[in-house]
Amino acid sequence: MECGLLGEKLGHSYSPAIHKFLGNYTYSLYEKKPEELEDFLKNGSFSGLNVTIPYKKAVIPYCAALTPVAQQLGAVNTIVRKQDGTLIGHNTDYFGFSAMVKRSGLCLFGKKALVLGSGGASNTAVAVLKQLGMTTIVISRSGENNYHNLHRHTDAALIVNATPVGMYPNCGSSPVSLDYFSNLEGVLDLIYNPARTQLLMEAEARGLAAENGLWMLVAQAKESAEWFTGRHIPNEIISVIYRQLRQTMENIVLIGMPGCGKTTIGKLLAEKTGRDFFDTDSVIEHSAGMSIPKIFATKGENVFRSLETNAISQLGKRSGVVIATGGGCVTREENYSLLHQNGILIWLEREIDSLPILGRPLSQPGKLAQMYASRKPLYEKFADYVLSNNGAPEKTAFRILEKLEVSI
Ligand code: NAP
């Protein structure tokens, strides 16, 4: 059976990895230009398709029939070819978004939701939320309700981001500030790369429910696979696939005092998991064309810290890599979200007497204890986990993998 994803530009899609778990069919990426669409849909050898931007509406005229959900939303994200060759259009985004809302655990009946954006995903979100008994307001750049009159909706309990704002590679931007919304209970962002958009990190920092779009992506794929294969797939598979993908995509980020073993442990972790390894100090030295001590001596610490934030901003956007940071990266608050957007931060603790000082500009005798005292609260603030690295590096690496439940 041949299935796949149809779109114009597919880049690095997660769909093949998801469908590997879902059925015994091949799953290809079909990148087609608009002028190739008709021939592909009429003569392509596929039995089932997922459809993404910009073809969810364009494929409708080629379908002999639509399911009621696809009809209601005016969008098709799944196509199945029947025995007689005709195409049936489905919409599994509805199930996907419903599953995402359910996962959030939010109790939404009778409350107000703001749905940002007015495209296809927004239509789906509005239909699901209305069905759950919410009042929905679409915020559109050109609509009556827009980003200049958000103060009309300070009573919103839920914000759904159905725009591409904050999506890789334009990480760090956010469609709205949460400052306006005193009744807010949760934020759902349909974006899944990065794992935590700026908007989700803002929600997280306020202790609100915050979900990215990965659960939706997996759930819609599960329902698509049911249509492709004609067999029921239990919902439990969604969490299995989600956990696996989440783990593969998450960066492992090591923080801690200079000389605590971040590079050694980082290389070991990369070796054991087959991930790429990056050391922010090496990236800085490479881009500046000089050693760290020389940068400190000729340009000063402030310039070094800016170079470091630049390096972190590039590395933090990546997925599924190991990153060893410089000991002082925690002194700039903005480095936290750059590292956290796709990463789990592990603080490697090592006894001060064991920390090396040679070639380390800020670790000179007598200063280490003082430095540790001032940085400890910052490491605590940045860290998701703390692990001691006083024994054998191999042991520390295994304990990290165990903690993160990363399979090797
Ligand atoms: P779309 O049809 O292109 O709609 C996106 C909407 O966002 C536009 O209609 C626009 O609404 C708004 N928008 C676009 N650029 C913007 C900008 N620079 N600033 C503010 N608003 C902007 O795309 P879509 O299919 O609805 O997808 C929207 C997002 O959801 C994408 O990030 C997509 O990856 C994600 N998605 C995720 C899943 C999943 O399974 N997790 C499924 C579907 C979609 P206005 O012009 O009205 O402002």
CSV table of C-alpha atoms and ligand atoms in Angstrom, one decimal:
chain,number,residue,atom,x,y,z
A,1,MET,CA,0.0,0.0,0.0
A,2,GLU,CA,1.4,3.4,-0.9
A,3,CYS,CA,0.5,6.4,1.2
A,4,GLY,CA,2.1,9.8,1.8
A,5,LEU,CA,1.9,13.5,2.4
A,6,LEU,CA,1.0,16.0,-0.3
A,7,GLY,CA,2.1,19.6,0.0
A,8,GLU,CA,4.0,22.3,-1.8
A,9,LYS,CA,7.1,22.5,0.5
A,10,LEU,CA,7.4,19.7,3.0
A,11,GLY,CA,10.9,20.3,4.4
A,12,HIS,CA,11.6,18.1,7.4
A,13,SER,CA,8.2,16.5,8.0
A,14,TYR,CA,7.5,14.3,11.1
A,15,SER,CA,4.7,12.4,9.3
A,16,PRO,CA,6.9,9.6,7.9
A,17,ALA,CA,8.3,8.9,11.4
A,18,ILE,CA,4.7,8.9,12.9
A,19,HIS,CA,3.2,6.7,10.2
A,20,LYS,CA,6.0,4.1,10.7
A,21,PHE,CA,4.2,3.2,14.0
A,22,LEU,CA,0.7,3.2,12.5
A,23,GLY,CA,0.5,0.7,9.7
A,24,ASN,CA,2.2,-1.6,7.2
A,25,TYR,CA,2.3,0.9,4.3
A,26,THR,CA,5.0,2.9,2.6
A,27,TYR,CA,4.8,6.6,3.4
A,28,SER,CA,6.4,9.1,1.0
A,29,LEU,CA,6.6,12.9,0.8
A,30,TYR,CA,4.9,14.3,-2.4
A,31,GLU,CA,6.0,17.8,-3.0
A,32,LYS,CA,3.9,19.2,-5.8
A,33,LYS,CA,3.6,22.6,-7.5
A,34,PRO,CA,0.0,23.8,-8.0
A,35,GLU,CA,0.2,23.0,-11.7
A,36,GLU,CA,1.2,19.4,-10.9
A,37,LEU,CA,-1.8,18.8,-8.6
A,38,GLU,CA,-4.4,17.7,-11.0
A,39,ASP,CA,-2.2,15.1,-12.8
A,40,PHE,CA,-1.0,13.8,-9.4
A,41,LEU,CA,-4.5,13.4,-7.9
A,42,LYS,CA,-5.9,11.8,-11.1
A,43,ASN,CA,-3.0,9.6,-12.0
A,44,GLY,CA,-0.8,9.2,-8.9
A,45,SER,CA,-0.3,5.6,-7.7
A,46,PHE,CA,-1.2,6.4,-4.0
A,47,SER,CA,-3.9,4.6,-2.1
A,48,GLY,CA,-4.0,7.2,0.7
A,49,LEU,CA,-2.8,10.7,1.2
A,50,ASN,CA,-2.4,13.3,3.9
A,51,VAL,CA,-2.8,16.8,2.6
A,52,THR,CA,-1.1,19.9,4.0
A,53,ILE,CA,-0.5,23.6,3.2
A,54,PRO,CA,-1.6,24.9,0.7
A,55,TYR,CA,-3.8,22.2,-0.7
A,56,LYS,CA,-6.4,21.4,1.9
A,57,LYS,CA,-9.1,23.2,0.0
A,58,ALA,CA,-7.6,22.8,-3.5
A,59,VAL,CA,-8.0,19.0,-3.4
A,60,ILE,CA,-11.8,19.1,-2.8
A,61,PRO,CA,-12.9,19.3,-6.4
A,62,TYR,CA,-11.0,16.0,-7.1
A,63,CYS,CA,-12.9,14.2,-4.4
A,64,ALA,CA,-16.0,12.2,-5.3
A,65,ALA,CA,-17.4,12.6,-1.8
A,66,LEU,CA,-16.5,14.3,1.5
A,67,THR,CA,-17.1,13.0,5.0
A,68,PRO,CA,-19.5,15.3,7.1
A,69,VAL,CA,-16.5,16.7,9.1
A,70,ALA,CA,-14.6,17.6,5.9
A,71,GLN,CA,-17.7,19.1,4.5
A,72,GLN,CA,-18.4,21.2,7.6
A,73,LEU,CA,-14.8,22.5,7.8
A,74,GLY,CA,-14.4,22.9,4.0
A,75,ALA,CA,-11.0,21.4,4.2
A,76,VAL,CA,-9.6,17.9,3.5
A,77,ASN,CA,-6.4,16.7,5.1
A,78,THR,CA,-6.8,13.0,4.3
A,79,ILE,CA,-7.7,11.3,1.0
A,80,VAL,CA,-8.5,7.6,0.5
A,81,ARG,CA,-8.7,6.0,-2.9
A,82,LYS,CA,-11.6,3.6,-3.2
A,83,GLN,CA,-11.5,0.3,-5.2
A,84,ASP,CA,-13.2,2.0,-8.2
A,85,GLY,CA,-10.4,4.7,-8.2
A,86,THR,CA,-12.5,7.6,-6.8
A,87,LEU,CA,-11.2,9.7,-4.0
A,88,ILE,CA,-12.9,10.3,-0.6
A,89,GLY,CA,-12.0,13.4,1.3
A,90,HIS,CA,-11.7,13.3,5.2
A,91,ASN,CA,-10.7,15.8,7.8
A,92,THR,CA,-8.8,14.2,10.8
A,93,ASP,CA,-7.5,17.6,12.1
A,94,TYR,CA,-10.9,17.8,13.9
A,95,PHE,CA,-10.1,14.6,15.9
A,96,GLY,CA,-6.5,15.8,16.3
A,97,PHE,CA,-7.4,19.1,17.9
A,98,SER,CA,-10.1,17.5,20.0
A,99,ALA,CA,-7.5,15.1,21.4
A,100,MET,CA,-5.2,18.1,22.1
A,101,VAL,CA,-7.9,19.9,24.1
A,102,LYS,CA,-8.7,16.7,26.0
A,103,ARG,CA,-5.0,16.3,26.9
A,104,SER,CA,-4.8,19.8,28.3
A,105,GLY,CA,-7.2,18.7,31.0
A,106,LEU,CA,-8.9,22.1,30.9
A,107,CYS,CA,-12.6,22.4,31.8
A,108,LEU,CA,-13.8,24.8,29.1
A,109,PHE,CA,-17.6,24.7,29.0
A,110,GLY,CA,-19.3,28.1,28.9
A,111,LYS,CA,-16.0,30.0,28.8
A,112,LYS,CA,-14.4,32.2,26.2
A,113,ALA,CA,-11.6,31.2,23.8
A,114,LEU,CA,-9.5,33.5,21.6
A,115,VAL,CA,-8.4,31.7,18.4
A,116,LEU,CA,-5.5,33.6,16.8
A,117,GLY,CA,-5.5,33.4,13.0
A,118,SER,CA,-8.3,32.8,10.5
A,119,GLY,CA,-6.9,30.0,8.3
A,120,GLY,CA,-7.7,26.3,8.1
A,121,ALA,CA,-6.4,25.3,11.5
A,122,SER,CA,-8.4,28.2,13.1
A,123,ASN,CA,-11.6,26.9,11.5
A,124,THR,CA,-11.0,23.5,13.0
A,125,ALA,CA,-10.2,24.9,16.4
A,126,VAL,CA,-13.4,27.1,16.4
A,127,ALA,CA,-15.6,24.1,15.3
A,128,VAL,CA,-14.2,21.9,18.1
A,129,LEU,CA,-14.3,24.6,20.8
A,130,LYS,CA,-17.9,25.5,19.9
A,131,GLN,CA,-18.8,21.8,20.2
A,132,LEU,CA,-17.3,21.9,23.7
A,133,GLY,CA,-19.6,24.8,24.6
A,134,MET,CA,-17.1,27.6,24.4
A,135,THR,CA,-17.7,31.1,23.0
A,136,THR,CA,-15.0,31.6,20.4
A,137,ILE,CA,-13.5,34.8,19.1
A,138,VAL,CA,-11.2,34.7,16.1
A,139,ILE,CA,-8.4,37.3,16.3
A,140,SER,CA,-7.4,38.2,12.7
A,141,ARG,CA,-4.9,40.9,11.6
A,142,SER,CA,-7.6,42.3,9.3
A,143,GLY,CA,-10.7,41.4,11.3
A,144,GLU,CA,-13.1,43.2,13.5
A,145,ASN,CA,-11.4,41.5,16.5
A,146,ASN,CA,-7.7,42.1,15.9
A,147,TYR,CA,-4.4,42.5,17.8
A,148,HIS,CA,-5.1,46.2,18.5
A,149,ASN,CA,-8.3,45.6,20.5
A,150,LEU,CA,-7.4,42.6,22.6
A,151,HIS,CA,-8.5,44.5,25.6
A,152,ARG,CA,-12.1,43.6,24.6
A,153,HIS,CA,-11.4,40.0,25.6
A,154,THR,CA,-9.5,40.2,28.9
A,155,ASP,CA,-12.0,37.6,30.2
A,156,ALA,CA,-10.7,34.8,27.8
A,157,ALA,CA,-10.0,31.5,29.5
A,158,LEU,CA,-8.2,30.0,26.6
A,159,ILE,CA,-5.9,31.2,23.8
A,160,VAL,CA,-5.3,29.0,20.8
A,161,ASN,CA,-2.4,30.0,18.5
A,162,ALA,CA,-3.4,28.9,14.9
A,163,THR,CA,-0.9,31.2,13.2
A,164,PRO,CA,2.6,30.4,12.2
A,165,VAL,CA,4.0,33.1,14.5
A,166,GLY,CA,6.8,31.6,16.6
A,167,MET,CA,7.4,28.6,14.3
A,168,TYR,CA,10.9,27.4,13.4
A,169,PRO,CA,13.1,29.1,12.1
A,170,ASN,CA,11.4,32.3,13.4
A,171,CYS,CA,11.5,31.1,17.0
A,172,GLY,CA,11.2,33.7,19.7
A,173,SER,CA,8.4,35.8,18.4
A,174,SER,CA,4.9,35.6,19.9
A,175,PRO,CA,1.5,36.7,18.5
A,176,VAL,CA,0.2,38.2,21.8
A,177,SER,CA,1.4,39.0,25.3
A,178,LEU,CA,-0.5,37.2,28.0
A,179,ASP,CA,-0.5,40.4,30.2
A,180,TYR,CA,-4.0,41.3,29.1
A,181,PHE,CA,-5.7,38.1,30.2
A,182,SER,CA,-6.4,37.8,33.9
A,183,ASN,CA,-8.8,34.9,33.6
A,184,LEU,CA,-6.6,32.8,31.4
A,185,GLU,CA,-6.4,29.1,32.3
A,186,GLY,CA,-4.4,27.7,29.3
A,187,VAL,CA,-2.7,28.2,26.0
A,188,LEU,CA,-2.8,25.7,23.1
A,189,ASP,CA,-0.2,26.4,20.4
A,190,LEU,CA,-0.7,24.3,17.2
A,191,ILE,CA,3.0,24.7,16.5
A,192,TYR,CA,5.2,21.8,17.5
A,193,ASN,CA,8.6,23.0,16.3
A,194,PRO,CA,9.9,24.5,18.6
A,195,ALA,CA,8.4,22.3,21.3
A,196,ARG,CA,7.9,25.4,23.5
A,197,THR,CA,7.1,28.6,21.6
A,198,GLN,CA,7.7,31.9,23.3
A,199,LEU,CA,3.9,32.0,23.9
A,200,LEU,CA,3.9,28.6,25.5
A,201,MET,CA,6.9,29.5,27.7
A,202,GLU,CA,5.1,32.6,28.8
A,203,ALA,CA,2.1,30.4,29.7
A,204,GLU,CA,4.3,27.9,31.5
A,205,ALA,CA,6.0,30.7,33.5
A,206,ARG,CA,2.5,31.8,34.7
A,207,GLY,CA,1.6,28.3,35.8
A,208,LEU,CA,-1.0,27.9,33.1
A,209,ALA,CA,-1.8,24.7,31.1
A,210,ALA,CA,0.4,24.8,28.0
A,211,GLU,CA,0.3,22.3,25.1
A,212,ASN,CA,2.1,22.3,21.8
A,213,GLY,CA,0.7,20.8,18.5
A,214,LEU,CA,2.6,17.5,18.6
A,215,TRP,CA,-0.2,15.6,20.3
A,216,MET,CA,-2.6,17.0,17.6
A,217,LEU,CA,-0.2,16.0,14.8
A,218,VAL,CA,0.1,12.4,16.1
A,219,ALA,CA,-3.7,12.1,16.8
A,220,GLN,CA,-4.7,13.3,13.4
A,221,ALA,CA,-2.2,10.8,11.9
A,222,LYS,CA,-3.7,8.0,13.9
A,223,GLU,CA,-7.2,8.7,12.5
A,224,SER,CA,-5.8,9.0,9.0
A,225,ALA,CA,-4.1,5.6,9.3
A,226,GLU,CA,-7.5,4.2,10.3
A,227,TRP,CA,-9.0,5.5,7.1
A,228,PHE,CA,-6.0,4.3,5.0
A,229,THR,CA,-6.1,0.8,6.4
A,230,GLY,CA,-9.7,0.3,7.3
A,231,ARG,CA,-8.9,-1.0,10.8
A,232,HIS,CA,-9.3,0.5,14.3
A,233,ILE,CA,-6.2,1.7,16.1
A,234,PRO,CA,-6.5,2.1,19.8
A,235,ASN,CA,-6.0,5.7,21.1
A,236,GLU,CA,-3.2,4.5,23.5
A,237,ILE,CA,-0.8,4.5,20.5
A,238,ILE,CA,-1.0,8.3,20.5
A,239,SER,CA,0.9,8.7,23.7
A,240,VAL,CA,3.5,6.0,22.7
A,241,ILE,CA,4.3,7.8,19.4
A,242,TYR,CA,4.2,11.2,21.1
A,243,ARG,CA,6.7,10.2,23.8
A,244,GLN,CA,9.0,8.7,21.3
A,245,LEU,CA,9.0,11.7,19.0
A,246,ARG,CA,9.3,14.2,21.9
A,247,GLN,CA,12.3,12.4,23.2
A,248,THR,CA,14.0,12.2,19.8
A,249,MET,CA,13.3,15.9,19.1
A,250,GLU,CA,14.3,17.2,22.6
A,251,ASN,CA,17.8,18.6,23.0
A,252,ILE,CA,19.9,17.5,25.9
A,253,VAL,CA,21.5,20.7,27.3
A,254,LEU,CA,24.2,20.6,29.9
A,255,ILE,CA,24.8,23.5,32.2
A,256,GLY,CA,27.1,24.0,35.2
A,257,MET,CA,30.4,25.5,36.5
A,258,PRO,CA,33.4,25.7,34.2
A,259,GLY,CA,35.2,22.4,34.2
A,260,CYS,CA,32.3,20.4,35.7
A,261,GLY,CA,32.5,17.9,32.7
A,262,LYS,CA,29.9,19.3,30.3
A,263,THR,CA,32.0,18.6,27.2
A,264,THR,CA,33.1,15.2,28.2
A,265,ILE,CA,29.6,14.1,29.3
A,266,GLY,CA,28.1,15.8,26.2
A,267,LYS,CA,30.3,13.9,23.8
A,268,LEU,CA,29.6,10.6,25.6
A,269,LEU,CA,25.8,11.3,25.4
A,270,ALA,CA,26.1,12.1,21.7
A,271,GLU,CA,28.1,9.0,21.0
A,272,LYS,CA,25.6,6.8,22.9
A,273,THR,CA,22.5,8.2,21.3
A,274,GLY,CA,23.8,9.0,17.8
A,275,ARG,CA,23.1,12.7,18.2
A,276,ASP,CA,25.1,15.6,17.0
A,277,PHE,CA,27.1,17.3,19.7
A,278,PHE,CA,27.8,21.1,20.0
A,279,ASP,CA,29.9,23.0,22.5
A,280,THR,CA,28.9,26.7,22.6
A,281,ASP,CA,32.5,27.7,23.5
A,282,SER,CA,33.8,25.9,20.3
A,283,VAL,CA,31.1,27.6,18.2
A,284,ILE,CA,32.1,31.0,19.6
A,285,GLU,CA,35.8,30.4,19.0
A,286,HIS,CA,35.1,29.3,15.5
A,287,SER,CA,32.9,32.3,14.6
A,288,ALA,CA,35.2,34.8,16.4
A,289,GLY,CA,38.3,33.2,14.9
A,290,MET,CA,40.1,33.4,18.3
A,291,SER,CA,40.3,31.5,21.6
A,292,ILE,CA,38.0,32.2,24.6
A,293,PRO,CA,40.9,33.6,26.7
A,294,LYS,CA,41.8,35.9,23.8
A,295,ILE,CA,38.2,37.1,23.4
A,296,PHE,CA,38.2,37.9,27.2
A,297,ALA,CA,41.6,39.6,27.0
A,298,THR,CA,41.0,41.7,23.9
A,299,LYS,CA,37.2,42.4,23.9
A,300,GLY,CA,36.1,41.8,27.4
A,301,GLU,CA,33.4,39.7,29.0
A,302,ASN,CA,30.4,41.7,27.7
A,303,VAL,CA,31.4,41.0,24.1
A,304,PHE,CA,31.9,37.4,24.9
A,305,ARG,CA,28.5,37.1,26.5
A,306,SER,CA,26.8,38.6,23.4
A,307,LEU,CA,28.7,36.1,21.2
A,308,GLU,CA,27.6,33.3,23.5
A,309,THR,CA,23.9,34.4,23.3
A,310,ASN,CA,24.2,34.4,19.5
A,311,ALA,CA,25.6,30.9,19.5
A,312,ILE,CA,22.9,29.7,21.9
A,313,SER,CA,20.2,31.3,19.8
A,314,GLN,CA,21.4,29.3,16.8
A,315,LEU,CA,22.0,26.0,18.6
A,316,GLY,CA,18.8,26.2,20.8
A,317,LYS,CA,16.6,26.1,17.6
A,318,ARG,CA,18.0,22.7,16.7
A,319,SER,CA,16.2,19.5,17.5
A,320,GLY,CA,17.6,16.2,18.9
A,321,VAL,CA,21.1,17.4,19.6
A,322,VAL,CA,23.4,17.5,22.7
A,323,ILE,CA,24.6,21.0,23.7
A,324,ALA,CA,27.3,21.8,26.3
A,325,THR,CA,27.1,25.4,27.4
A,326,GLY,CA,29.7,27.7,28.9
A,327,GLY,CA,29.7,28.0,32.7
A,328,GLY,CA,28.4,31.6,32.7
A,329,CYS,CA,25.6,31.2,30.2
A,330,VAL,CA,23.1,31.4,33.1
A,331,THR,CA,24.2,35.0,33.8
A,332,ARG,CA,22.0,36.2,30.9
A,333,GLU,CA,18.4,35.5,31.5
A,334,GLU,CA,17.4,35.4,27.8
A,335,ASN,CA,19.6,32.3,27.4
A,336,TYR,CA,17.1,30.3,29.3
A,337,SER,CA,14.2,30.5,26.8
A,338,LEU,CA,16.7,30.0,23.9
A,339,LEU,CA,17.8,26.7,25.5
A,340,HIS,CA,14.5,25.6,27.0
A,341,GLN,CA,12.4,26.1,23.8
A,342,ASN,CA,13.6,22.6,22.5
A,343,GLY,CA,15.7,21.3,25.4
A,344,ILE,CA,15.8,19.6,28.8
A,345,LEU,CA,18.4,21.4,30.9
A,346,ILE,CA,20.7,19.3,33.1
A,347,TRP,CA,22.9,20.9,35.7
A,348,LEU,CA,26.0,18.9,36.3
A,349,GLU,CA,27.3,19.4,39.8
A,350,ARG,CA,30.9,18.8,40.7
A,351,GLU,CA,32.9,19.5,43.8
A,352,ILE,CA,34.6,22.8,43.6
A,353,ASP,CA,38.0,21.4,44.5
A,354,SER,CA,37.8,19.1,41.5
A,355,LEU,CA,37.2,21.9,39.0
A,356,PRO,CA,40.2,22.7,36.7
A,357,ILE,CA,41.3,26.3,36.3
A,358,LEU,CA,43.9,26.2,33.6
A,359,GLY,CA,43.0,28.3,30.5
A,360,ARG,CA,39.7,29.4,32.1
A,361,PRO,CA,39.7,33.2,32.4
A,362,LEU,CA,37.1,33.5,35.1
A,363,SER,CA,38.1,30.4,37.2
A,364,GLN,CA,41.2,31.8,38.9
A,365,PRO,CA,42.3,30.6,42.4
A,366,GLY,CA,40.2,32.1,45.1
A,367,LYS,CA,37.4,33.2,42.8
A,368,LEU,CA,35.8,29.9,42.2
A,369,ALA,CA,34.0,29.6,45.5
A,370,GLN,CA,32.7,33.2,45.1
A,371,MET,CA,31.6,32.4,41.5
A,372,TYR,CA,29.8,29.3,42.7
A,373,ALA,CA,27.9,31.2,45.4
A,374,SER,CA,26.7,33.8,42.9
A,375,ARG,CA,25.8,31.3,40.1
A,376,LYS,CA,24.2,28.5,42.2
A,377,PRO,CA,20.7,30.2,42.3
A,378,LEU,CA,21.0,30.8,38.6
A,379,TYR,CA,21.8,27.1,37.8
A,380,GLU,CA,18.9,26.2,40.0
A,381,LYS,CA,16.6,28.5,38.1
A,382,PHE,CA,17.7,27.2,34.7
A,383,ALA,CA,17.8,23.5,35.5
A,384,ASP,CA,15.2,20.9,34.9
A,385,TYR,CA,17.3,18.2,36.6
A,386,VAL,CA,20.5,18.3,38.8
A,387,LEU,CA,23.0,15.4,38.6
A,388,SER,CA,26.3,15.1,40.3
A,389,ASN,CA,29.3,14.4,38.2
A,390,ASN,CA,31.9,13.4,40.8
A,391,GLY,CA,32.3,9.8,39.6
A,392,ALA,CA,33.1,8.2,36.3
A,393,PRO,CA,31.8,10.1,33.3
A,394,GLU,CA,30.3,6.9,31.8
A,395,LYS,CA,28.2,6.5,34.9
A,396,THR,CA,27.0,10.1,34.8
A,397,ALA,CA,26.1,9.8,31.1
A,398,PHE,CA,24.0,6.6,31.8
A,399,ARG,CA,22.3,8.3,34.7
A,400,ILE,CA,21.3,11.2,32.5
A,401,LEU,CA,19.9,8.8,29.8
A,402,GLU,CA,18.1,6.9,32.5
A,403,LYS,CA,16.6,10.1,33.9
A,404,LEU,CA,15.4,11.3,30.5
A,405,GLU,CA,14.3,7.7,29.5
A,406,VAL,CA,16.3,8.1,26.3
A,407,SER,CA,16.8,4.8,24.6
A,408,ILE,CA,20.2,4.0,23.1
B,1,NAP,P1,-3.0,29.1,7.2
B,1,NAP,O1,-4.2,28.6,6.6
B,1,NAP,O2,-2.0,29.7,6.4
B,1,NAP,O3,-3.5,30.2,8.3
B,1,NAP,C1,-2.7,30.8,9.2
B,1,NAP,C2,-3.4,32.1,9.7
B,1,NAP,O4,-2.5,32.8,10.5
B,1,NAP,C3,-3.6,33.1,8.5
B,1,NAP,O5,-4.9,32.9,8.0
B,1,NAP,C4,-3.4,34.4,9.2
B,1,NAP,O6,-4.7,34.9,9.7
B,1,NAP,C5,-2.5,34.2,10.4
B,1,NAP,N1,-1.2,34.6,10.1
B,1,NAP,C6,-0.4,34.3,9.1
B,1,NAP,N2,0.8,34.9,9.2
B,1,NAP,C7,0.7,35.7,10.3
B,1,NAP,C8,1.6,36.7,10.9
B,1,NAP,N3,2.8,36.9,10.4
B,1,NAP,N4,1.2,37.3,12.0
B,1,NAP,C9,-0.1,37.0,12.5
B,1,NAP,N5,-0.9,36.2,12.0
B,1,NAP,C10,-0.5,35.5,10.9
B,1,NAP,O7,-2.3,28.0,8.1
B,1,NAP,P2,-3.0,26.8,8.9
B,1,NAP,O8,-3.1,25.6,8.1
B,1,NAP,O9,-4.3,27.4,9.5
B,1,NAP,O10,-1.9,26.6,10.1
B,1,NAP,C11,-1.7,27.5,11.1
B,1,NAP,C12,-0.7,27.0,12.1
B,1,NAP,O11,-1.1,25.8,12.7
B,1,NAP,C13,0.7,26.6,11.4
B,1,NAP,O12,1.7,27.0,12.3
B,1,NAP,C14,0.6,25.1,11.2
B,1,NAP,O13,1.9,24.5,11.2
B,1,NAP,C15,-0.2,24.7,12.5
B,1,NAP,N6,-0.9,23.5,12.3
B,1,NAP,C16,-0.6,22.4,13.1
B,1,NAP,C17,-1.3,21.2,13.0
B,1,NAP,C18,-0.9,20.1,14.0
B,1,NAP,O14,-1.3,19.0,13.7
B,1,NAP,N7,-0.3,20.4,15.1
B,1,NAP,C19,-2.3,21.1,12.1
B,1,NAP,C20,-2.6,22.1,11.2
B,1,NAP,C21,-1.9,23.3,11.3
B,1,NAP,P3,-5.1,36.5,9.6
B,1,NAP,O15,-4.7,36.9,8.3
B,1,NAP,O16,-6.6,36.4,9.8
B,1,NAP,O17,-4.4,37.2,10.7
